[in-house]
């Protein structure tokens, strides 16, 4: 494959495989030296959508907004593990109260909205420059501060009273831990709980129904499944403009920009410093990423910041 390969990949990560291993697997399918990076990890035991950036696209990850994410989760009551999921060791068992499906649905729905969430002790967050899970392996205490998260939806799908487990559909902000949600629902019910299954169904614009298994990638190649950098950035940011020029270079400033219909944009109508997807007006070629800023004499301009290669 050409070293100039670039784009985004929507991978359906299998359970039991770490995000790092998925990145390594894709990298081995490419020419030597082609960079691959993920847009946020997924726990090894979880499966589903894991977006990757390939080649030059890795340099545009910084422009993508925090991804709203969706999950199908199974929570089992009565046992808690040290990792808060099925991969951990059981640390506590309790009896499970009698629950009606109606009561459980109302309780789960009460978690919707903004709240502070304490991350799991076993996680990849940095504490003093070291991953939390690495400190725990050394026997050191980890004190993780609550973090603001937002749940757009926490909807009960099915309650199984015999197995003491239930399925949830969850829509949430980036940085939310579904393992912590399982723990917190258990605490609200007065019993132990852990996350026994997790499937990520979407991450931003990346959907499970459009994802590719690692078998797909192995058999059909990465290039056949790549999404273009421009299309992903535009769908994620919702902003694009068109420039006129013979050639484009990083740092260039343009006082005149156009929308997709050829109408000149009034730059003062838009907030400064937000990234824009930039195209060549002549042939609709993706140029790169720019920002609205103040140029010479404080005139508002679109400054090219990242040029596609």
PDB file of C-alpha atoms in Angstrom:
ATOM      1  CA  UNK A   1       0.000   0.000   0.000  1.00  0.00           C
ATOM      2  CA  UNK A   2       1.092   3.534  -0.671  1.00  0.00           C
ATOM      3  CA  UNK A   3       2.676   5.391   2.237  1.00  0.00           C
ATOM      4  CA  UNK A   4       0.373   8.327   1.407  1.00  0.00           C
ATOM      5  CA  UNK A   5      -2.692   6.342   2.493  1.00  0.00           C
ATOM      6  CA  UNK A   6      -4.898   8.478   4.745  1.00  0.00           C
ATOM      7  CA  UNK A   7      -8.383   8.314   6.199  1.00  0.00           C
ATOM      8  CA  UNK A   8     -10.554   7.079   9.045  1.00  0.00           C
ATOM      9  CA  UNK A   9     -11.535   3.517   9.787  1.00  0.00           C
ATOM     10  CA  UNK A  10     -14.677   2.381  11.623  1.00  0.00           C
ATOM     11  CA  UNK A  11     -13.632  -0.878  13.290  1.00  0.00           C
ATOM     12  CA  UNK A  12     -15.947  -3.309  15.075  1.00  0.00           C
ATOM     13  CA  UNK A  13     -13.636  -4.322  17.913  1.00  0.00           C
ATOM     14  CA  UNK A  14     -14.116  -7.879  19.177  1.00  0.00           C
ATOM     15  CA  UNK A  15     -14.382  -8.552  22.883  1.00  0.00           C
ATOM     16  CA  UNK A  16     -11.160  -9.726  24.504  1.00  0.00           C
ATOM     17  CA  UNK A  17      -8.934  -7.630  22.244  1.00  0.00           C
ATOM     18  CA  UNK A  18      -7.482  -4.368  23.545  1.00  0.00           C
ATOM     19  CA  UNK A  19      -7.717  -1.144  21.569  1.00  0.00           C
ATOM     20  CA  UNK A  20      -3.917  -1.104  21.399  1.00  0.00           C
ATOM     21  CA  UNK A  21      -3.927  -4.565  19.833  1.00  0.00           C
ATOM     22  CA  UNK A  22      -6.496  -3.479  17.234  1.00  0.00           C
ATOM     23  CA  UNK A  23      -4.240  -0.558  16.295  1.00  0.00           C
ATOM     24  CA  UNK A  24      -1.280  -2.933  16.040  1.00  0.00           C
ATOM     25  CA  UNK A  25      -3.320  -5.365  13.913  1.00  0.00           C
ATOM     26  CA  UNK A  26      -4.295  -2.633  11.434  1.00  0.00           C
ATOM     27  CA  UNK A  27      -0.742  -1.294  11.347  1.00  0.00           C
ATOM     28  CA  UNK A  28       0.524  -4.720  10.256  1.00  0.00           C
ATOM     29  CA  UNK A  29      -1.858  -4.604   7.273  1.00  0.00           C
ATOM     30  CA  UNK A  30      -0.253  -1.386   6.020  1.00  0.00           C
ATOM     31  CA  UNK A  31       3.041  -0.398   4.505  1.00  0.00           C
ATOM     32  CA  UNK A  32       5.842   0.080   6.989  1.00  0.00           C
ATOM     33  CA  UNK A  33       5.814   3.494   8.625  1.00  0.00           C
ATOM     34  CA  UNK A  34       2.103   4.286   8.124  1.00  0.00           C
ATOM     35  CA  UNK A  35       0.759   5.719  11.373  1.00  0.00           C
ATOM     36  CA  UNK A  36      -2.423   4.441  13.017  1.00  0.00           C
ATOM     37  CA  UNK A  37      -4.134   5.933  16.061  1.00  0.00           C
ATOM     38  CA  UNK A  38      -7.448   5.472  17.861  1.00  0.00           C
ATOM     39  CA  UNK A  39     -10.005   8.162  18.682  1.00  0.00           C
ATOM     40  CA  UNK A  40     -10.532   6.917  22.235  1.00  0.00           C
ATOM     41  CA  UNK A  41     -10.081   3.482  23.744  1.00  0.00           C
ATOM     42  CA  UNK A  42     -12.633   0.772  24.402  1.00  0.00           C
ATOM     43  CA  UNK A  43     -12.102  -1.622  27.324  1.00  0.00           C
ATOM     44  CA  UNK A  44     -10.631  -4.999  26.292  1.00  0.00           C
ATOM     45  CA  UNK A  45     -13.737  -6.890  27.390  1.00  0.00           C
ATOM     46  CA  UNK A  46     -16.063  -4.571  25.473  1.00  0.00           C
ATOM     47  CA  UNK A  47     -16.868  -4.799  21.780  1.00  0.00           C
ATOM     48  CA  UNK A  48     -18.209  -2.515  19.080  1.00  0.00           C
ATOM     49  CA  UNK A  49     -17.266   0.766  17.450  1.00  0.00           C
ATOM     50  CA  UNK A  50     -13.599   1.761  17.670  1.00  0.00           C
ATOM     51  CA  UNK A  51     -12.736   4.596  15.238  1.00  0.00           C
ATOM     52  CA  UNK A  52      -9.157   4.722  13.983  1.00  0.00           C
ATOM     53  CA  UNK A  53      -7.182   7.328  12.064  1.00  0.00           C
ATOM     54  CA  UNK A  54      -4.735   6.153   9.400  1.00  0.00           C
ATOM     55  CA  UNK A  55      -1.766   8.016   7.946  1.00  0.00           C
ATOM     56  CA  UNK A  56      -2.046  11.798   7.733  1.00  0.00           C
ATOM     57  CA  UNK A  57      -5.505  11.589   9.320  1.00  0.00           C
ATOM     58  CA  UNK A  58      -3.793  11.019  12.691  1.00  0.00           C
ATOM     59  CA  UNK A  59      -2.734  14.683  12.551  1.00  0.00           C
ATOM     60  CA  UNK A  60      -6.360  15.801  12.440  1.00  0.00           C
ATOM     61  CA  UNK A  61      -7.639  13.911  15.499  1.00  0.00           C
ATOM     62  CA  UNK A  62      -7.139  17.057  17.557  1.00  0.00           C
ATOM     63  CA  UNK A  63      -9.804  18.847  15.508  1.00  0.00           C
ATOM     64  CA  UNK A  64     -12.545  16.338  16.175  1.00  0.00           C
ATOM     65  CA  UNK A  65     -14.973  17.363  18.926  1.00  0.00           C
ATOM     66  CA  UNK A  66     -15.499  15.064  21.925  1.00  0.00           C
ATOM     67  CA  UNK A  67     -17.590  12.184  20.642  1.00  0.00           C
ATOM     68  CA  UNK A  68     -21.042  11.511  22.046  1.00  0.00           C
ATOM     69  CA  UNK A  69     -21.262   7.737  22.467  1.00  0.00           C
ATOM     70  CA  UNK A  70     -23.954   5.070  22.615  1.00  0.00           C
ATOM     71  CA  UNK A  71     -23.872   1.652  24.249  1.00  0.00           C
ATOM     72  CA  UNK A  72     -25.902  -1.500  24.827  1.00  0.00           C
ATOM     73  CA  UNK A  73     -24.945  -2.619  28.328  1.00  0.00           C
ATOM     74  CA  UNK A  74     -25.774  -5.590  30.527  1.00  0.00           C
ATOM     75  CA  UNK A  75     -25.556  -5.083  34.287  1.00  0.00           C
ATOM     76  CA  UNK A  76     -25.582  -7.999  36.704  1.00  0.00           C
ATOM     77  CA  UNK A  77     -26.678  -7.438  40.301  1.00  0.00           C
ATOM     78  CA  UNK A  78     -25.427  -9.189  43.430  1.00  0.00           C
ATOM     79  CA  UNK A  79     -21.672  -9.226  42.682  1.00  0.00           C
ATOM     80  CA  UNK A  80     -19.044  -6.513  42.391  1.00  0.00           C
ATOM     81  CA  UNK A  81     -15.574  -6.937  40.917  1.00  0.00           C
ATOM     82  CA  UNK A  82     -12.366  -4.983  41.363  1.00  0.00           C
ATOM     83  CA  UNK A  83     -12.595  -3.728  37.767  1.00  0.00           C
ATOM     84  CA  UNK A  84     -16.406  -3.245  37.903  1.00  0.00           C
ATOM     85  CA  UNK A  85     -16.776  -5.555  34.897  1.00  0.00           C
ATOM     86  CA  UNK A  86     -16.795  -9.278  34.125  1.00  0.00           C
ATOM     87  CA  UNK A  87     -13.013  -9.363  33.618  1.00  0.00           C
ATOM     88  CA  UNK A  88     -12.263  -8.590  37.275  1.00  0.00           C
ATOM     89  CA  UNK A  89     -12.112 -10.583  40.495  1.00  0.00           C
ATOM     90  CA  UNK A  90     -15.220 -10.678  42.685  1.00  0.00           C
ATOM     91  CA  UNK A  91     -14.686  -8.488  45.753  1.00  0.00           C
ATOM     92  CA  UNK A  92     -18.220  -8.312  47.154  1.00  0.00           C
ATOM     93  CA  UNK A  93     -21.490 -10.213  46.997  1.00  0.00           C
ATOM     94  CA  UNK A  94     -24.885  -9.111  48.293  1.00  0.00           C
ATOM     95  CA  UNK A  95     -28.487 -10.159  48.140  1.00  0.00           C
ATOM     96  CA  UNK A  96     -30.576  -8.495  45.448  1.00  0.00           C
ATOM     97  CA  UNK A  97     -33.840  -6.833  46.466  1.00  0.00           C
ATOM     98  CA  UNK A  98     -37.114  -7.731  44.813  1.00  0.00           C
ATOM     99  CA  UNK A  99     -37.483  -5.437  41.798  1.00  0.00           C
ATOM    100  CA  UNK A 100     -40.261  -4.720  39.376  1.00  0.00           C
ATOM    101  CA  UNK A 101     -39.358  -3.814  35.803  1.00  0.00           C
ATOM    102  CA  UNK A 102     -41.277  -0.566  36.165  1.00  0.00           C
ATOM    103  CA  UNK A 103     -39.314   0.466  39.249  1.00  0.00           C
ATOM    104  CA  UNK A 104     -35.981  -0.456  37.666  1.00  0.00           C
ATOM    105  CA  UNK A 105     -36.818   1.467  34.479  1.00  0.00           C
ATOM    106  CA  UNK A 106     -37.683   4.588  36.492  1.00  0.00           C
ATOM    107  CA  UNK A 107     -34.484   4.299  38.545  1.00  0.00           C
ATOM    108  CA  UNK A 108     -32.289   3.931  35.441  1.00  0.00           C
ATOM    109  CA  UNK A 109     -33.984   6.895  33.797  1.00  0.00           C
ATOM    110  CA  UNK A 110     -33.219   9.013  36.884  1.00  0.00           C
ATOM    111  CA  UNK A 111     -29.534   8.881  35.925  1.00  0.00           C
ATOM    112  CA  UNK A 112     -30.198  10.981  32.811  1.00  0.00           C
ATOM    113  CA  UNK A 113     -28.727  14.461  32.809  1.00  0.00           C
ATOM    114  CA  UNK A 114     -25.495  15.972  34.101  1.00  0.00           C
ATOM    115  CA  UNK A 115     -23.787  14.504  37.140  1.00  0.00           C
ATOM    116  CA  UNK A 116     -20.407  13.879  38.741  1.00  0.00           C
ATOM    117  CA  UNK A 117     -19.022  10.386  38.246  1.00  0.00           C
ATOM    118  CA  UNK A 118     -16.127   8.697  40.025  1.00  0.00           C
ATOM    119  CA  UNK A 119     -14.072   6.683  37.477  1.00  0.00           C
ATOM    120  CA  UNK A 120     -13.302   3.007  38.160  1.00  0.00           C
ATOM    121  CA  UNK A 121     -10.152   2.351  40.168  1.00  0.00           C
ATOM    122  CA  UNK A 122      -8.870   0.223  37.295  1.00  0.00           C
ATOM    123  CA  UNK A 123      -8.723   2.707  34.406  1.00  0.00           C
ATOM    124  CA  UNK A 124      -6.205   4.429  32.129  1.00  0.00           C
ATOM    125  CA  UNK A 125      -6.500   7.884  33.695  1.00  0.00           C
ATOM    126  CA  UNK A 126      -3.227   9.482  34.741  1.00  0.00           C
ATOM    127  CA  UNK A 127      -2.538  10.058  38.431  1.00  0.00           C
ATOM    128  CA  UNK A 128       0.676  11.986  38.943  1.00  0.00           C
ATOM    129  CA  UNK A 129       1.773  11.056  35.425  1.00  0.00           C
ATOM    130  CA  UNK A 130       1.140   7.321  35.904  1.00  0.00           C
ATOM    131  CA  UNK A 131      -1.871   5.275  34.756  1.00  0.00           C
ATOM    132  CA  UNK A 132      -4.247   4.473  37.609  1.00  0.00           C
ATOM    133  CA  UNK A 133      -4.241   0.751  36.845  1.00  0.00           C
ATOM    134  CA  UNK A 134      -0.431   0.694  36.955  1.00  0.00           C
ATOM    135  CA  UNK A 135      -0.447   2.200  40.450  1.00  0.00           C
ATOM    136  CA  UNK A 136      -2.975  -0.365  41.633  1.00  0.00           C
ATOM    137  CA  UNK A 137      -0.796  -3.187  40.320  1.00  0.00           C
ATOM    138  CA  UNK A 138       1.959  -1.851  42.574  1.00  0.00           C
ATOM    139  CA  UNK A 139      -0.404  -1.872  45.533  1.00  0.00           C
ATOM    140  CA  UNK A 140      -0.657   1.918  45.755  1.00  0.00           C
ATOM    141  CA  UNK A 141      -3.891   3.645  46.730  1.00  0.00           C
ATOM    142  CA  UNK A 142      -5.583   5.565  43.941  1.00  0.00           C
ATOM    143  CA  UNK A 143      -7.803   8.556  44.670  1.00  0.00           C
ATOM    144  CA  UNK A 144      -9.758   9.528  41.560  1.00  0.00           C
ATOM    145  CA  UNK A 145     -11.740  12.743  41.710  1.00  0.00           C
ATOM    146  CA  UNK A 146     -15.324  12.825  40.403  1.00  0.00           C
ATOM    147  CA  UNK A 147     -15.622  14.061  36.811  1.00  0.00           C
ATOM    148  CA  UNK A 148     -18.559  15.818  35.141  1.00  0.00           C
ATOM    149  CA  UNK A 149     -20.419  13.592  32.661  1.00  0.00           C
ATOM    150  CA  UNK A 150     -23.734  13.775  30.887  1.00  0.00           C
ATOM    151  CA  UNK A 151     -26.225  11.009  30.174  1.00  0.00           C
ATOM    152  CA  UNK A 152     -28.550  11.839  27.283  1.00  0.00           C
ATOM    153  CA  UNK A 153     -30.395   8.535  27.684  1.00  0.00           C
ATOM    154  CA  UNK A 154     -30.396   5.663  30.167  1.00  0.00           C
ATOM    155  CA  UNK A 155     -33.191   3.374  29.023  1.00  0.00           C
ATOM    156  CA  UNK A 156     -34.043  -0.085  30.382  1.00  0.00           C
ATOM    157  CA  UNK A 157     -34.525  -2.624  27.602  1.00  0.00           C
ATOM    158  CA  UNK A 158     -35.070  -5.852  29.531  1.00  0.00           C
ATOM    159  CA  UNK A 159     -34.998  -7.094  33.141  1.00  0.00           C
ATOM    160  CA  UNK A 160     -34.242 -10.749  33.826  1.00  0.00           C
ATOM    161  CA  UNK A 161     -35.280 -11.438  37.458  1.00  0.00           C
ATOM    162  CA  UNK A 162     -34.042 -15.037  37.357  1.00  0.00           C
ATOM    163  CA  UNK A 163     -30.477 -14.101  36.371  1.00  0.00           C
ATOM    164  CA  UNK A 164     -30.596 -10.776  38.237  1.00  0.00           C
ATOM    165  CA  UNK A 165     -29.379  -8.861  35.210  1.00  0.00           C
ATOM    166  CA  UNK A 166     -30.791  -6.211  32.885  1.00  0.00           C
ATOM    167  CA  UNK A 167     -30.034  -4.571  29.536  1.00  0.00           C
ATOM    168  CA  UNK A 168     -29.671  -0.810  29.108  1.00  0.00           C
ATOM    169  CA  UNK A 169     -29.334   1.518  26.150  1.00  0.00           C
ATOM    170  CA  UNK A 170     -27.087   4.430  27.093  1.00  0.00           C
ATOM    171  CA  UNK A 171     -26.246   7.645  25.243  1.00  0.00           C
ATOM    172  CA  UNK A 172     -23.587   9.684  26.997  1.00  0.00           C
ATOM    173  CA  UNK A 173     -20.823  12.247  26.737  1.00  0.00           C
ATOM    174  CA  UNK A 174     -17.217  11.404  26.000  1.00  0.00           C
ATOM    175  CA  UNK A 175     -15.253  10.341  29.074  1.00  0.00           C
ATOM    176  CA  UNK A 176     -18.165   8.518  30.703  1.00  0.00           C
ATOM    177  CA  UNK A 177     -17.527   5.110  32.271  1.00  0.00           C
ATOM    178  CA  UNK A 178     -20.360   2.610  31.887  1.00  0.00           C
ATOM    179  CA  UNK A 179     -18.613   0.444  34.505  1.00  0.00           C
ATOM    180  CA  UNK A 180     -19.092   3.292  36.979  1.00  0.00           C
ATOM    181  CA  UNK A 181     -22.720   3.620  35.932  1.00  0.00           C
ATOM    182  CA  UNK A 182     -23.209  -0.072  36.772  1.00  0.00           C
ATOM    183  CA  UNK A 183     -21.657   0.483  40.205  1.00  0.00           C
ATOM    184  CA  UNK A 184     -23.785   3.572  40.852  1.00  0.00           C
ATOM    185  CA  UNK A 185     -27.052   1.888  39.836  1.00  0.00           C
ATOM    186  CA  UNK A 186     -26.175  -0.967  42.184  1.00  0.00           C
ATOM    187  CA  UNK A 187     -25.564   1.499  45.014  1.00  0.00           C
ATOM    188  CA  UNK A 188     -28.920   3.159  44.310  1.00  0.00           C
ATOM    189  CA  UNK A 189     -30.555  -0.283  44.585  1.00  0.00           C
ATOM    190  CA  UNK A 190     -28.641  -1.099  47.761  1.00  0.00           C
ATOM    191  CA  UNK A 191     -26.693  -4.012  46.311  1.00  0.00           C
ATOM    192  CA  UNK A 192     -23.474  -4.937  44.516  1.00  0.00           C
ATOM    193  CA  UNK A 193     -23.375  -4.722  40.721  1.00  0.00           C
ATOM    194  CA  UNK A 194     -20.973  -5.026  37.807  1.00  0.00           C
ATOM    195  CA  UNK A 195     -20.970  -4.511  34.051  1.00  0.00           C
ATOM    196  CA  UNK A 196     -21.270  -7.988  32.537  1.00  0.00           C
ATOM    197  CA  UNK A 197     -21.394  -7.005  28.833  1.00  0.00           C
ATOM    198  CA  UNK A 198     -20.773  -3.846  26.809  1.00  0.00           C
ATOM    199  CA  UNK A 199     -21.309  -3.092  23.138  1.00  0.00           C
ATOM    200  CA  UNK A 200     -20.510   0.372  21.799  1.00  0.00           C
ATOM    201  CA  UNK A 201     -23.079   1.120  19.114  1.00  0.00           C
ATOM    202  CA  UNK A 202     -21.805   4.554  18.082  1.00  0.00           C
ATOM    203  CA  UNK A 203     -18.991   7.020  18.647  1.00  0.00           C
ATOM    204  CA  UNK A 204     -19.742  10.397  17.116  1.00  0.00           C
ATOM    205  CA  UNK A 205     -20.558   9.858  13.435  1.00  0.00           C
ATOM    206  CA  UNK A 206     -19.203   6.278  13.505  1.00  0.00           C
ATOM    207  CA  UNK A 207     -22.034   3.725  13.702  1.00  0.00           C
ATOM    208  CA  UNK A 208     -21.968   0.021  14.486  1.00  0.00           C
ATOM    209  CA  UNK A 209     -24.011  -0.868  11.389  1.00  0.00           C
ATOM    210  CA  UNK A 210     -21.315   0.749   9.218  1.00  0.00           C
ATOM    211  CA  UNK A 211     -18.313  -0.763  11.023  1.00  0.00           C
ATOM    212  CA  UNK A 212     -15.890  -3.392   9.733  1.00  0.00           C
ATOM    213  CA  UNK A 213     -14.684  -6.469  11.567  1.00  0.00           C
ATOM    214  CA  UNK A 214     -10.995  -7.243  11.748  1.00  0.00           C
ATOM    215  CA  UNK A 215     -11.725 -10.175   9.438  1.00  0.00           C
ATOM    216  CA  UNK A 216     -13.106  -7.698   6.870  1.00  0.00           C
ATOM    217  CA  UNK A 217      -9.927  -5.669   7.105  1.00  0.00           C
ATOM    218  CA  UNK A 218      -7.706  -8.719   6.832  1.00  0.00           C
ATOM    219  CA  UNK A 219      -9.552 -10.153   3.821  1.00  0.00           C
ATOM    220  CA  UNK A 220     -10.428  -6.967   1.910  1.00  0.00           C
ATOM    221  CA  UNK A 221      -7.663  -4.614   3.018  1.00  0.00           C
ATOM    222  CA  UNK A 222      -7.744  -1.317   4.863  1.00  0.00           C
ATOM    223  CA  UNK A 223      -7.891   0.967   1.835  1.00  0.00           C
ATOM    224  CA  UNK A 224     -11.249  -0.409   0.670  1.00  0.00           C
ATOM    225  CA  UNK A 225     -12.842   0.545   3.993  1.00  0.00           C
ATOM    226  CA  UNK A 226     -11.272   3.969   4.589  1.00  0.00           C
ATOM    227  CA  UNK A 227     -13.445   7.067   5.019  1.00  0.00           C
ATOM    228  CA  UNK A 228     -11.953  10.251   3.580  1.00  0.00           C
ATOM    229  CA  UNK A 229     -10.503  12.781   6.013  1.00  0.00           C
ATOM    230  CA  UNK A 230     -12.585  15.635   4.609  1.00  0.00           C
ATOM    231  CA  UNK A 231     -15.892  13.776   4.872  1.00  0.00           C
ATOM    232  CA  UNK A 232     -15.275  12.707   8.481  1.00  0.00           C
ATOM    233  CA  UNK A 233     -14.118  16.157   9.593  1.00  0.00           C
ATOM    234  CA  UNK A 234     -17.009  17.897   7.872  1.00  0.00           C
ATOM    235  CA  UNK A 235     -19.609  15.510   9.306  1.00  0.00           C
ATOM    236  CA  UNK A 236     -18.093  15.889  12.773  1.00  0.00           C
ATOM    237  CA  UNK A 237     -17.536  19.657  12.756  1.00  0.00           C
ATOM    238  CA  UNK A 238     -20.466  20.759  10.605  1.00  0.00           C
ATOM    239  CA  UNK A 239     -18.382  23.590   9.113  1.00  0.00           C
ATOM    240  CA  UNK A 240     -16.709  23.854   5.726  1.00  0.00           C
ATOM    241  CA  UNK A 241     -15.629  26.602   3.361  1.00  0.00           C
ATOM    242  CA  UNK A 242     -14.133  26.955  -0.108  1.00  0.00           C
ATOM    243  CA  UNK A 243     -11.069  28.995  -1.070  1.00  0.00           C
ATOM    244  CA  UNK A 244      -9.710  30.329  -4.326  1.00  0.00           C
ATOM    245  CA  UNK A 245      -5.968  29.976  -4.863  1.00  0.00           C
ATOM    246  CA  UNK A 246      -3.334  28.559  -7.177  1.00  0.00           C
ATOM    247  CA  UNK A 247      -1.659  26.644  -4.361  1.00  0.00           C
ATOM    248  CA  UNK A 248      -2.101  26.383  -0.633  1.00  0.00           C
ATOM    249  CA  UNK A 249       0.393  26.513   2.209  1.00  0.00           C
ATOM    250  CA  UNK A 250       0.193  26.367   5.975  1.00  0.00           C
ATOM    251  CA  UNK A 251      -0.173  29.819   7.500  1.00  0.00           C
ATOM    252  CA  UNK A 252      -1.836  31.355   4.428  1.00  0.00           C
ATOM    253  CA  UNK A 253      -4.639  33.793   5.215  1.00  0.00           C
ATOM    254  CA  UNK A 254      -7.780  34.357   3.144  1.00  0.00           C
ATOM    255  CA  UNK A 255     -10.120  37.287   3.719  1.00  0.00           C
ATOM    256  CA  UNK A 256     -12.631  35.885   1.202  1.00  0.00           C
ATOM    257  CA  UNK A 257     -14.172  32.448   1.631  1.00  0.00           C
ATOM    258  CA  UNK A 258     -17.247  30.805   0.127  1.00  0.00           C
ATOM    259  CA  UNK A 259     -19.907  28.330   1.133  1.00  0.00           C
ATOM    260  CA  UNK A 260     -20.828  25.237  -0.856  1.00  0.00           C
ATOM    261  CA  UNK A 261     -23.204  27.277  -3.034  1.00  0.00           C
ATOM    262  CA  UNK A 262     -20.544  29.817  -3.999  1.00  0.00           C
ATOM    263  CA  UNK A 263     -21.876  32.539  -1.703  1.00  0.00           C
ATOM    264  CA  UNK A 264     -19.256  34.596   0.108  1.00  0.00           C
ATOM    265  CA  UNK A 265     -19.191  33.942   3.856  1.00  0.00           C
ATOM    266  CA  UNK A 266     -19.384  36.785   6.345  1.00  0.00           C
ATOM    267  CA  UNK A 267     -16.634  35.680   8.724  1.00  0.00           C
ATOM    268  CA  UNK A 268     -17.838  37.990  11.505  1.00  0.00           C
ATOM    269  CA  UNK A 269     -20.953  35.824  11.809  1.00  0.00           C
ATOM    270  CA  UNK A 270     -18.913  32.892  13.104  1.00  0.00           C
ATOM    271  CA  UNK A 271     -17.033  32.375  16.376  1.00  0.00           C
ATOM    272  CA  UNK A 272     -13.246  32.706  16.076  1.00  0.00           C
ATOM    273  CA  UNK A 273     -10.698  29.954  16.609  1.00  0.00           C
ATOM    274  CA  UNK A 274     -12.996  27.048  15.745  1.00  0.00           C
ATOM    275  CA  UNK A 275     -11.641  24.627  13.103  1.00  0.00           C
ATOM    276  CA  UNK A 276     -13.105  24.630   9.586  1.00  0.00           C
ATOM    277  CA  UNK A 277     -12.834  22.020   6.860  1.00  0.00           C
ATOM    278  CA  UNK A 278     -11.351  23.709   3.796  1.00  0.00           C
ATOM    279  CA  UNK A 279     -11.839  22.789   0.127  1.00  0.00           C
ATOM    280  CA  UNK A 280     -10.432  24.163  -3.129  1.00  0.00           C
ATOM    281  CA  UNK A 281     -13.237  26.041  -4.870  1.00  0.00           C
ATOM    282  CA  UNK A 282     -11.849  25.135  -8.284  1.00  0.00           C
ATOM    283  CA  UNK A 283     -12.174  21.348  -8.039  1.00  0.00           C
ATOM    284  CA  UNK A 284     -13.736  20.674  -4.589  1.00  0.00           C
ATOM    285  CA  UNK A 285     -10.460  19.056  -3.474  1.00  0.00           C
ATOM    286  CA  UNK A 286      -9.968  18.748   0.279  1.00  0.00           C
ATOM    287  CA  UNK A 287      -7.246  21.231   1.266  1.00  0.00           C
ATOM    288  CA  UNK A 288      -6.995  20.883   5.036  1.00  0.00           C
ATOM    289  CA  UNK A 289      -8.123  22.621   8.201  1.00  0.00           C
ATOM    290  CA  UNK A 290      -8.230  26.330   8.971  1.00  0.00           C
ATOM    291  CA  UNK A 291      -9.453  28.735  11.637  1.00  0.00           C
ATOM    292  CA  UNK A 292     -11.038  32.178  11.602  1.00  0.00           C
ATOM    293  CA  UNK A 293      -8.665  34.633  13.244  1.00  0.00           C
ATOM    294  CA  UNK A 294      -7.453  38.232  13.111  1.00  0.00           C
ATOM    295  CA  UNK A 295      -4.975  38.982  10.340  1.00  0.00           C
ATOM    296  CA  UNK A 296      -3.185  42.158   9.275  1.00  0.00           C
ATOM    297  CA  UNK A 297      -4.957  45.317  10.506  1.00  0.00           C
ATOM    298  CA  UNK A 298      -7.212  43.081  12.645  1.00  0.00           C
ATOM    299  CA  UNK A 299      -9.161  41.961   9.571  1.00  0.00           C
ATOM    300  CA  UNK A 300     -10.942  38.640  10.036  1.00  0.00           C
ATOM    301  CA  UNK A 301      -9.362  35.942   7.877  1.00  0.00           C
ATOM    302  CA  UNK A 302      -9.427  32.186   7.430  1.00  0.00           C
ATOM    303  CA  UNK A 303      -5.910  30.984   8.250  1.00  0.00           C
ATOM    304  CA  UNK A 304      -4.850  27.590   6.937  1.00  0.00           C
ATOM    305  CA  UNK A 305      -3.464  25.575   9.819  1.00  0.00           C
ATOM    306  CA  UNK A 306      -3.108  22.001   8.553  1.00  0.00           C
ATOM    307  CA  UNK A 307      -2.546  21.176   4.878  1.00  0.00           C
ATOM    308  CA  UNK A 308      -3.456  17.749   3.500  1.00  0.00           C
ATOM    309  CA  UNK A 309      -0.618  15.660   2.090  1.00  0.00           C
TER     310      UNK A 309
END
